[in-house]
Amino acid sequence: MCLAVPGQIKSIHENLAKVDIMGVEKSINIQLIENPHVKDYILIHAGFAIEKIDEKYFKFLEEVFQEETKDE
């Protein structure tokens, strides 16, 4: 099973972006998405941004992941 996590772009430098993933900042490759911008919401898999998503879906996914970590 593949797992993609939601994040928000905080800054961009060439093909890499600093992304906030549930409070953790990571450097993510953004070459696979079109026209990435600061504040965009994205799905991330294996260190790559694979898709842009809207804010509503981002918030839903964050809630799901937070519920999963509470259950552990």
mmCIF file of C-alpha atoms in Angstrom:
data_model
loop_
_atom_site.group_PDB
_atom_site.id
_atom_site.type_symbol
_atom_site.label_atom_id
_atom_site.label_comp_id
_atom_site.label_asym_id
_atom_site.label_seq_id
_atom_site.Cartn_x
_atom_site.Cartn_y
_atom_site.Cartn_z
ATOM 1 C CA MET A 1 0.000 0.000 0.000
ATOM 2 C CA CYS A 2 1.258 3.477 -0.868
ATOM 3 C CA LEU A 3 0.699 6.364 1.476
ATOM 4 C CA ALA A 4 0.656 10.036 0.564
ATOM 5 C CA VAL A 5 0.598 12.694 3.268
ATOM 6 C CA PRO A 6 -0.719 16.263 3.050
ATOM 7 C CA GLY A 7 1.520 19.295 3.393
ATOM 8 C CA GLN A 8 1.685 23.020 2.683
ATOM 9 C CA ILE A 9 4.477 24.731 0.778
ATOM 10 C CA LYS A 10 6.245 27.358 2.908
ATOM 11 C CA SER A 11 9.084 28.358 0.546
ATOM 12 C CA ILE A 12 10.472 27.358 -2.838
ATOM 13 C CA HIS A 13 14.041 27.224 -4.112
ATOM 14 C CA GLU A 14 14.407 25.841 -7.643
ATOM 15 C CA ASN A 15 13.013 22.256 -7.650
ATOM 16 C CA LEU A 16 12.756 21.941 -3.868
ATOM 17 C CA ALA A 17 10.233 23.324 -1.426
ATOM 18 C CA LYS A 18 10.207 23.607 2.343
ATOM 19 C CA VAL A 19 6.909 22.002 3.292
ATOM 20 C CA ASP A 20 5.023 21.891 6.581
ATOM 21 C CA ILE A 21 3.813 18.320 7.118
ATOM 22 C CA MET A 22 1.685 18.266 10.272
ATOM 23 C CA GLY A 23 4.069 20.608 12.088
ATOM 24 C CA VAL A 24 7.298 19.109 10.733
ATOM 25 C CA GLU A 25 9.250 20.995 8.050
ATOM 26 C CA LYS A 26 10.748 18.860 5.272
ATOM 27 C CA SER A 27 12.467 19.536 1.969
ATOM 28 C CA ILE A 28 10.338 18.092 -0.859
ATOM 29 C CA ASN A 29 10.985 17.745 -4.589
ATOM 30 C CA ILE A 30 8.275 19.658 -6.503
ATOM 31 C CA GLN A 31 9.210 18.793 -10.104
ATOM 32 C CA LEU A 32 6.175 16.537 -10.610
ATOM 33 C CA ILE A 33 3.508 19.213 -10.069
ATOM 34 C CA GLU A 34 2.602 22.136 -12.313
ATOM 35 C CA ASN A 35 3.182 25.716 -11.173
ATOM 36 C CA PRO A 36 3.877 25.165 -7.473
ATOM 37 C CA HIS A 37 3.450 28.257 -5.292
ATOM 38 C CA VAL A 38 4.026 29.153 -1.661
ATOM 39 C CA LYS A 39 0.880 28.320 0.393
ATOM 40 C CA ASP A 40 -0.222 25.564 -2.045
ATOM 41 C CA TYR A 41 -1.525 22.398 -0.428
ATOM 42 C CA ILE A 42 -0.003 19.206 -1.793
ATOM 43 C CA LEU A 43 0.122 15.447 -1.387
ATOM 44 C CA ILE A 44 3.601 14.023 -0.761
ATOM 45 C CA HIS A 45 4.889 10.515 -1.378
ATOM 46 C CA ALA A 46 8.486 9.348 -0.980
ATOM 47 C CA GLY A 47 9.849 12.899 -0.838
ATOM 48 C CA PHE A 48 7.997 14.111 -3.943
ATOM 49 C CA ALA A 49 4.973 16.364 -4.295
ATOM 50 C CA ILE A 50 2.609 14.294 -6.434
ATOM 51 C CA GLU A 51 -0.549 16.397 -6.564
ATOM 52 C CA LYS A 52 -2.006 19.765 -5.583
ATOM 53 C CA ILE A 53 -5.121 19.618 -3.402
ATOM 54 C CA ASP A 54 -7.597 22.203 -2.174
ATOM 55 C CA GLU A 55 -7.718 23.512 1.397
ATOM 56 C CA LYS A 56 -10.891 21.617 2.308
ATOM 57 C CA TYR A 57 -9.383 18.247 1.348
ATOM 58 C CA PHE A 58 -6.103 19.187 3.073
ATOM 59 C CA LYS A 59 -7.910 19.879 6.357
ATOM 60 C CA PHE A 60 -9.886 16.647 6.056
ATOM 61 C CA LEU A 61 -6.698 14.606 5.534
ATOM 62 C CA GLU A 62 -4.942 16.331 8.440
ATOM 63 C CA GLU A 63 -7.854 15.408 10.709
ATOM 64 C CA VAL A 64 -7.722 11.788 9.537
ATOM 65 C CA PHE A 65 -3.978 11.530 10.188
ATOM 66 C CA GLN A 66 -4.311 13.187 13.594
ATOM 67 C CA GLU A 67 -7.047 10.721 14.582
ATOM 68 C CA GLU A 68 -4.859 7.804 13.493
ATOM 69 C CA THR A 69 -1.948 8.975 15.629
ATOM 70 C CA LYS A 70 -4.253 9.397 18.655
ATOM 71 C CA ASP A 71 -5.357 5.774 18.361
ATOM 72 C CA GLU A 72 -1.792 4.426 18.536
#
